[in-house]
JSON list of C-alpha atoms in Angstrom, two decimals:
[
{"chain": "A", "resi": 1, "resn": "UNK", "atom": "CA", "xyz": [23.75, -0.15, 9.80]},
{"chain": "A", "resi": 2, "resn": "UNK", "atom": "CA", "xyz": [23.29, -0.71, 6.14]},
{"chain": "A", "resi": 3, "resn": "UNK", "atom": "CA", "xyz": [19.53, -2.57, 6.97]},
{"chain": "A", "resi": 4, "resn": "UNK", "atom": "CA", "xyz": [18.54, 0.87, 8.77]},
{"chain": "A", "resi": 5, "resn": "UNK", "atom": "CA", "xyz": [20.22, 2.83, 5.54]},
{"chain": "A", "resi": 6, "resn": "UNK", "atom": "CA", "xyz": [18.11, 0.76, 3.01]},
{"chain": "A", "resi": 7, "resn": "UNK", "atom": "CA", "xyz": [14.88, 0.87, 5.30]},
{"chain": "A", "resi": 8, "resn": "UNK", "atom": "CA", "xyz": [15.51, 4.83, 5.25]},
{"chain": "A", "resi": 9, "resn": "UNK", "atom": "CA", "xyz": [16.13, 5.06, 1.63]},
{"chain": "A", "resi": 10, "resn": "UNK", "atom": "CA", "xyz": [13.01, 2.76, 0.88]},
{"chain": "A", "resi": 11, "resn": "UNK", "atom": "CA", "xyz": [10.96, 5.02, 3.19]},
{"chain": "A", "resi": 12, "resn": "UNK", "atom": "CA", "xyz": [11.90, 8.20, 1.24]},
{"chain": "A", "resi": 13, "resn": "UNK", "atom": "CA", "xyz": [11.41, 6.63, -2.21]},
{"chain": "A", "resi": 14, "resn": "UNK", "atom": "CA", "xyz": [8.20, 5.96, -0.58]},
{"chain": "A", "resi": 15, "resn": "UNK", "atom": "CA", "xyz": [6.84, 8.89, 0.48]},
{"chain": "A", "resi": 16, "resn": "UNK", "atom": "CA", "xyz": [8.16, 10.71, -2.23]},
{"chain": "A", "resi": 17, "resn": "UNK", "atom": "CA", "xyz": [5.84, 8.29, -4.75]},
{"chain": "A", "resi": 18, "resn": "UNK", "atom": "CA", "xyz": [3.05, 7.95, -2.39]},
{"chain": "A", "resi": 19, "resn": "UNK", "atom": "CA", "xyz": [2.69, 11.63, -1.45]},
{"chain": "A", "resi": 20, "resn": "UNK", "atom": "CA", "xyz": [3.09, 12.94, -4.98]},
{"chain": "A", "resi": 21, "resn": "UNK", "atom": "CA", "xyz": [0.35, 11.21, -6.68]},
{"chain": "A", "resi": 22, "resn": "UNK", "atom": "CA", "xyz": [-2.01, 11.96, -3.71]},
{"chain": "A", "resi": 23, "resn": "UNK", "atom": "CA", "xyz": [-1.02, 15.56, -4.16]},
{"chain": "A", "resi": 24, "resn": "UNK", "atom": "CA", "xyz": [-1.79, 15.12, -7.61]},
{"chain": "A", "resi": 25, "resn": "UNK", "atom": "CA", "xyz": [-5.10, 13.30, -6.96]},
{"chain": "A", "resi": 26, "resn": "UNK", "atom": "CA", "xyz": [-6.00, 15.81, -4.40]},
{"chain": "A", "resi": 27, "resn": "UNK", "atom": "CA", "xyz": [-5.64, 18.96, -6.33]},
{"chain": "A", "resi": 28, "resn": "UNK", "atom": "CA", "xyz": [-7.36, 16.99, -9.79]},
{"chain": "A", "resi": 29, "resn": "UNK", "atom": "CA", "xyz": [-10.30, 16.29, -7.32]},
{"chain": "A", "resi": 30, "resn": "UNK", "atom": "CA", "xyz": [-10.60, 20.05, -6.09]},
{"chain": "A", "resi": 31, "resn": "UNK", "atom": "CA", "xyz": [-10.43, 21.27, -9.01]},
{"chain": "A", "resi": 32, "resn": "UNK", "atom": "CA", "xyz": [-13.50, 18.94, -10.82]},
{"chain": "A", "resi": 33, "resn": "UNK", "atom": "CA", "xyz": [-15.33, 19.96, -6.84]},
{"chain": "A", "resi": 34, "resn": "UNK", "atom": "CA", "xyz": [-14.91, 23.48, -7.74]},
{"chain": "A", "resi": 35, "resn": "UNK", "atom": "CA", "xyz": [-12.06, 24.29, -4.98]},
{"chain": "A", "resi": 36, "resn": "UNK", "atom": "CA", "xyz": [-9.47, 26.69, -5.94]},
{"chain": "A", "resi": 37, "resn": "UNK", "atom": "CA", "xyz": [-7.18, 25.91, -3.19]},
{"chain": "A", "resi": 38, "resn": "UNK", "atom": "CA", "xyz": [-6.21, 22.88, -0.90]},
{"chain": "A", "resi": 39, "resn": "UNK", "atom": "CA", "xyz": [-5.29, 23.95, 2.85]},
{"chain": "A", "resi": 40, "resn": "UNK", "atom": "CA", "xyz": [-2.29, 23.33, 4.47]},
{"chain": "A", "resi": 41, "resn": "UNK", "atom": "CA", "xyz": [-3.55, 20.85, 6.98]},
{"chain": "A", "resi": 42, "resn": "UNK", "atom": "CA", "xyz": [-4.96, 19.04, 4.34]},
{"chain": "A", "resi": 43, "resn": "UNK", "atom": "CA", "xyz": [-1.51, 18.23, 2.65]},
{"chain": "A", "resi": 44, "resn": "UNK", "atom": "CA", "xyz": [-0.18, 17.65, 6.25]},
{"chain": "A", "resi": 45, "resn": "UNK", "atom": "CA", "xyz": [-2.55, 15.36, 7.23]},
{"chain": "A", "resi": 46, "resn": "UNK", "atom": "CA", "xyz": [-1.84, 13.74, 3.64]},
{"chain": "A", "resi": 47, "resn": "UNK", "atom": "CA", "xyz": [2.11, 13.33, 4.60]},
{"chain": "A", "resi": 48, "resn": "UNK", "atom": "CA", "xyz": [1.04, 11.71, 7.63]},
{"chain": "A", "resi": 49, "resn": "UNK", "atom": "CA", "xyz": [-1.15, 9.22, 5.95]},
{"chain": "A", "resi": 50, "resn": "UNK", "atom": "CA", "xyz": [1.43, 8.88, 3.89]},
{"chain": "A", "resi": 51, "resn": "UNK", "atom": "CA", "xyz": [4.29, 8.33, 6.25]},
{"chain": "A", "resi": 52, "resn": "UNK", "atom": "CA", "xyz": [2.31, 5.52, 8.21]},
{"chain": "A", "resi": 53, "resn": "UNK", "atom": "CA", "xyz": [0.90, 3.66, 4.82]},
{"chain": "A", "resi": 54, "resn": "UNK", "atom": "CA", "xyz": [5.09, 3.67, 4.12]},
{"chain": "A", "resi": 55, "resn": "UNK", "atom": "CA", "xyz": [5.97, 2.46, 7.53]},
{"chain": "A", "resi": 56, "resn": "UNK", "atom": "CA", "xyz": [3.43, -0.18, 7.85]},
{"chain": "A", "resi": 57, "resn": "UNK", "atom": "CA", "xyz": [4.16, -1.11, 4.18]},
{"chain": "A", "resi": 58, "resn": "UNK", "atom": "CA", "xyz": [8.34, -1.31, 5.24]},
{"chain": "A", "resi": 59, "resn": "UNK", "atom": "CA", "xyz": [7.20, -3.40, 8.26]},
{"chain": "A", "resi": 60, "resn": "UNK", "atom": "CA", "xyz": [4.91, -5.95, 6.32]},
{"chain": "A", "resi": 61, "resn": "UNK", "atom": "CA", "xyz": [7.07, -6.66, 3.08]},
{"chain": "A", "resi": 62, "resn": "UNK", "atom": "CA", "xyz": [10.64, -5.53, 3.91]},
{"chain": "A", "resi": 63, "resn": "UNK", "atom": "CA", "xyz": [10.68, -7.13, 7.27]},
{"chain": "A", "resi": 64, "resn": "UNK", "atom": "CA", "xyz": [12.72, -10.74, 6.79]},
{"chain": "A", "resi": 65, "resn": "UNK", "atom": "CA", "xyz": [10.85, -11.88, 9.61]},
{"chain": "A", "resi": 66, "resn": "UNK", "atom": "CA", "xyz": [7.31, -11.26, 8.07]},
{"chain": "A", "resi": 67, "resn": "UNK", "atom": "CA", "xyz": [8.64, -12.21, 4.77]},
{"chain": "A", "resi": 68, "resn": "UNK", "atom": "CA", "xyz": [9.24, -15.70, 5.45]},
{"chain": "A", "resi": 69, "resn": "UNK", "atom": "CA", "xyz": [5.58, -16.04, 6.40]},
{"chain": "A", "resi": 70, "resn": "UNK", "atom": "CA", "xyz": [4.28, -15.42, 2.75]},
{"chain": "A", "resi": 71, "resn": "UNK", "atom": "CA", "xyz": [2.78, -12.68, 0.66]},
{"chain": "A", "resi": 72, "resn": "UNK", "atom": "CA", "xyz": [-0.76, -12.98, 1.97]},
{"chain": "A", "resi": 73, "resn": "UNK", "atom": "CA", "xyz": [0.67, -12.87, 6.11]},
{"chain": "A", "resi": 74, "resn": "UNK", "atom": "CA", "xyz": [2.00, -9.76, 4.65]},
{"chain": "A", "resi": 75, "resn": "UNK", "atom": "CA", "xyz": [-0.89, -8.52, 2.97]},
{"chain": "A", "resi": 76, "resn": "UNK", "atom": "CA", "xyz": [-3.27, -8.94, 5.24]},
{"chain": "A", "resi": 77, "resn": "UNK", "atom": "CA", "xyz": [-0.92, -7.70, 8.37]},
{"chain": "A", "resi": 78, "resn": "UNK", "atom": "CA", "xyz": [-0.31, -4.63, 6.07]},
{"chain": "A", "resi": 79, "resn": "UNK", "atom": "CA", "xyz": [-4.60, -3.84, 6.12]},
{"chain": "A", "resi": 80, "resn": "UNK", "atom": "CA", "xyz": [-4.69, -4.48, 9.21]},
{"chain": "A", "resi": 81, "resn": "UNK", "atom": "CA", "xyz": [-1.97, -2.28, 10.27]},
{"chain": "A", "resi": 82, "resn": "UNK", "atom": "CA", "xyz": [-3.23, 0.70, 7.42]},
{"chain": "A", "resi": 83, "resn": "UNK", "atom": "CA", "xyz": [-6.81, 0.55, 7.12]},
{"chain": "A", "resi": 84, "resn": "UNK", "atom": "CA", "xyz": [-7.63, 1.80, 10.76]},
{"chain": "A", "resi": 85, "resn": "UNK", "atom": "CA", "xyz": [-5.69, 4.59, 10.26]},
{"chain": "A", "resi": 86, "resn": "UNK", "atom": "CA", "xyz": [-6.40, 5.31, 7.10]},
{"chain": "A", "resi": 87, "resn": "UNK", "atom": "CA", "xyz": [-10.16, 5.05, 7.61]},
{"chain": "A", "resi": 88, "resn": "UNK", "atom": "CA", "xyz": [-9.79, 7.95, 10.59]},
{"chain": "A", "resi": 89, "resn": "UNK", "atom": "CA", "xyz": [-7.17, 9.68, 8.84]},
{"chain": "A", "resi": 90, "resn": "UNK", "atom": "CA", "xyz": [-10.12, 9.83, 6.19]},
{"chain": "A", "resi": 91, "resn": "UNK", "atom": "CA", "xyz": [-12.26, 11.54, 8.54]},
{"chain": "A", "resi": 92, "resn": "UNK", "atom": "CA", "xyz": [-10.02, 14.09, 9.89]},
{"chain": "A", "resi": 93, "resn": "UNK", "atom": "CA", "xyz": [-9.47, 15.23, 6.22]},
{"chain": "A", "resi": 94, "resn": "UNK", "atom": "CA", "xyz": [-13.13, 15.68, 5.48]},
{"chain": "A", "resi": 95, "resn": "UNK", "atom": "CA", "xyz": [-13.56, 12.42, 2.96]},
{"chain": "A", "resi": 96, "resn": "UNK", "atom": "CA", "xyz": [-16.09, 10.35, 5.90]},
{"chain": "A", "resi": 97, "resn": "UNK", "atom": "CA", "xyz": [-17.99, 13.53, 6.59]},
{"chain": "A", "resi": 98, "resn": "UNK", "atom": "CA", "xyz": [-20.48, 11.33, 8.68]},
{"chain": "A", "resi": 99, "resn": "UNK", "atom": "CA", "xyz": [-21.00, 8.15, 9.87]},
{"chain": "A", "resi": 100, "resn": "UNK", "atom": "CA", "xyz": [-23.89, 7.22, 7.96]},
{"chain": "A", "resi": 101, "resn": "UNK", "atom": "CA", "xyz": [-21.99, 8.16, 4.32]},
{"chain": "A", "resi": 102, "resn": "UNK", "atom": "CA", "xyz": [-23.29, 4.71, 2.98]},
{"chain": "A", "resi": 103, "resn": "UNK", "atom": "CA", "xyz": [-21.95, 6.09, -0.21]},
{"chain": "A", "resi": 104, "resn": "UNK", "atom": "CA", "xyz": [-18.14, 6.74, 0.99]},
{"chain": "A", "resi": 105, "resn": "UNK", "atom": "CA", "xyz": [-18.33, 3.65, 2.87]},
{"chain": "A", "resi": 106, "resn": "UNK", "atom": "CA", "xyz": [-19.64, 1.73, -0.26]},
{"chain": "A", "resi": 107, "resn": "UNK", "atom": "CA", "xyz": [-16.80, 2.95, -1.92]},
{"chain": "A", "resi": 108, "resn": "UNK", "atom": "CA", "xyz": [-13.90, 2.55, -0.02]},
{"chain": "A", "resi": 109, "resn": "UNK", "atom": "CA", "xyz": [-14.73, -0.98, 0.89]},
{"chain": "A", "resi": 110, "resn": "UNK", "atom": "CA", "xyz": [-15.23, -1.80, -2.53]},
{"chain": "A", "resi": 111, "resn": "UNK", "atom": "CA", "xyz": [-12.10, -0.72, -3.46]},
{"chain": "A", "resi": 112, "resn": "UNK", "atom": "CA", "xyz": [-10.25, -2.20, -0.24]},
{"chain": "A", "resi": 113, "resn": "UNK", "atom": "CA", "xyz": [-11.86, -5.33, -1.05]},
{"chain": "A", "resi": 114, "resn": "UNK", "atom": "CA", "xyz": [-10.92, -5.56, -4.63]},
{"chain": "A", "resi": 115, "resn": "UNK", "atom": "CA", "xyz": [-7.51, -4.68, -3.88]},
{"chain": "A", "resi": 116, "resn": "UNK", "atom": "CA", "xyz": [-7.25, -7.55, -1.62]},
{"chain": "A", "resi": 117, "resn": "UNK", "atom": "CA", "xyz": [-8.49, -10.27, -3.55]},
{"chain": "A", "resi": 118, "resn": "UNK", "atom": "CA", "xyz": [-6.97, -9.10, -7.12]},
{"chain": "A", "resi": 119, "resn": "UNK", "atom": "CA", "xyz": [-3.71, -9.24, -5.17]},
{"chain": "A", "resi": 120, "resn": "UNK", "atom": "CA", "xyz": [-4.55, -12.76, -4.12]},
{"chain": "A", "resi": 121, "resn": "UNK", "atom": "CA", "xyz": [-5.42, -14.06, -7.13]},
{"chain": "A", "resi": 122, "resn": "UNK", "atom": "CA", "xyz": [-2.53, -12.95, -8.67]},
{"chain": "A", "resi": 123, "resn": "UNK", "atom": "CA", "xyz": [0.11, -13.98, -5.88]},
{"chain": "A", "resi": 124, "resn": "UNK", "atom": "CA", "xyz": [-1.95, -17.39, -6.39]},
{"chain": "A", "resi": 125, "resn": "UNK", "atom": "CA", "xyz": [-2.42, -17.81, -10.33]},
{"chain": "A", "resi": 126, "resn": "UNK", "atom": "CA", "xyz": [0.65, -15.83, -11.57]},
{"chain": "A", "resi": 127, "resn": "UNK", "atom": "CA", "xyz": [3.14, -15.61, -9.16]},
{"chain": "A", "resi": 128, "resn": "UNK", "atom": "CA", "xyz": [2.99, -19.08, -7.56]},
{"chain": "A", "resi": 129, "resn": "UNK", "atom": "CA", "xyz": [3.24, -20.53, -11.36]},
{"chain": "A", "resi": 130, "resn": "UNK", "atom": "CA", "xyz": [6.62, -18.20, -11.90]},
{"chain": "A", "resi": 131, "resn": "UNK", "atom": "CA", "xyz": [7.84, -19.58, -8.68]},
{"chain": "A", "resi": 132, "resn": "UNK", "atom": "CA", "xyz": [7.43, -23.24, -10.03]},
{"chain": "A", "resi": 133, "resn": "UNK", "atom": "CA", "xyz": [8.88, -22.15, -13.20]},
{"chain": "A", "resi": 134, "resn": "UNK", "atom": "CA", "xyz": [11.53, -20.97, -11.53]},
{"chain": "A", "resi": 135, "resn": "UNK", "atom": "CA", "xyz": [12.46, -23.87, -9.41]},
{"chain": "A", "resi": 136, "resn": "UNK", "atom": "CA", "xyz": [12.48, -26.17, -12.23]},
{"chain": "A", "resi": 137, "resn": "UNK", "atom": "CA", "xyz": [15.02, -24.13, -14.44]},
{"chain": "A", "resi": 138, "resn": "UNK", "atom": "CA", "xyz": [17.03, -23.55, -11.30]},
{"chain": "A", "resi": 139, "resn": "UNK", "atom": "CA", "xyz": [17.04, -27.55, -10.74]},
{"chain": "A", "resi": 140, "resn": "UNK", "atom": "CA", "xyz": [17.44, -27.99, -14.16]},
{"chain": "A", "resi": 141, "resn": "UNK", "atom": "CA", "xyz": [20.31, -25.75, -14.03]},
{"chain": "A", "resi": 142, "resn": "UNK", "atom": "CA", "xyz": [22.50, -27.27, -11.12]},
{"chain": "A", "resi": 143, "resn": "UNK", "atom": "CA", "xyz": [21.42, -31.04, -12.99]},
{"chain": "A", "resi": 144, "resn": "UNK", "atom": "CA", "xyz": [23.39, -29.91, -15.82]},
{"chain": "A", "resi": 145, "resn": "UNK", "atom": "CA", "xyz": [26.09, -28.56, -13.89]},
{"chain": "A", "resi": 146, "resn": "UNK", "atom": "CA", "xyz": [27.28, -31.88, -12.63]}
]
């Protein structure tokens, strides 16, 4: 019962973050458009983005089960689980007017692709390094303990 309580309370914590700064981004980008106000369905369709980026992100990196299978299993289940949706979510809001947006589509790669590998090279240059220094200290720890 306390997993499902913790799950719940990361969800919230979640949304709450997530939603608020794309409310924020929403409303900075209307007003630099021009737009004076932002329509209910688009801030509903926002809280359902939302809501699925937090589930899927729950399922990838709070799941013990995906855990164990590293930070880039998780990673890469977590785009595969998101992108889709956020990709049509992205056209029911307006953002992928058209198919052939080569601009939009530029973008949004581009930034889905640097995402990915900046969070690669870090989980592999910073975070793996930690983890060895880590180790060692901890060995080094229970040596000195005998």
């Amino acid at each position: 019962m306390s997993r499902i309580k913790d799950m719940l309370k990361i969800i919230r914590n979640g949304m709450a973050f997530a939603y608020s700064w794309l409310v924020i981004c929403i409303v900075l980008a209307g007003l630099i458009n021009g737009a004076e106000t932002v329509s209910l369905i688009v801030l509903a369709k926002t809280f359902l983005l939302c809501l699925w980026g937090v589930i899927a992100f729950v399922i990838c990196f709070m799941n013990e089960s995906v855990k164990k299978k590293g930070f880039i299993f998780s990673l890469t289940l977590f785009y595969i689980l998101f992108i889709p949706v956020e990709i049509v979510m992205f056209y029911f809001m307006g953002v992928f007017v058209t198919g052939g947006n080569v601009t939009a589509w530029i973008l949004f790669g581009s930034i889905v692709v640097i995402g990915y590998v900046v969070s690669i090279l870090i989980d592999t240059f910073i975070m793996k390094k930690k983890a060895v220094e880590y180790t060692e200290k901890m060995q080094e720890y229970v040596k000195n303990r005998k």
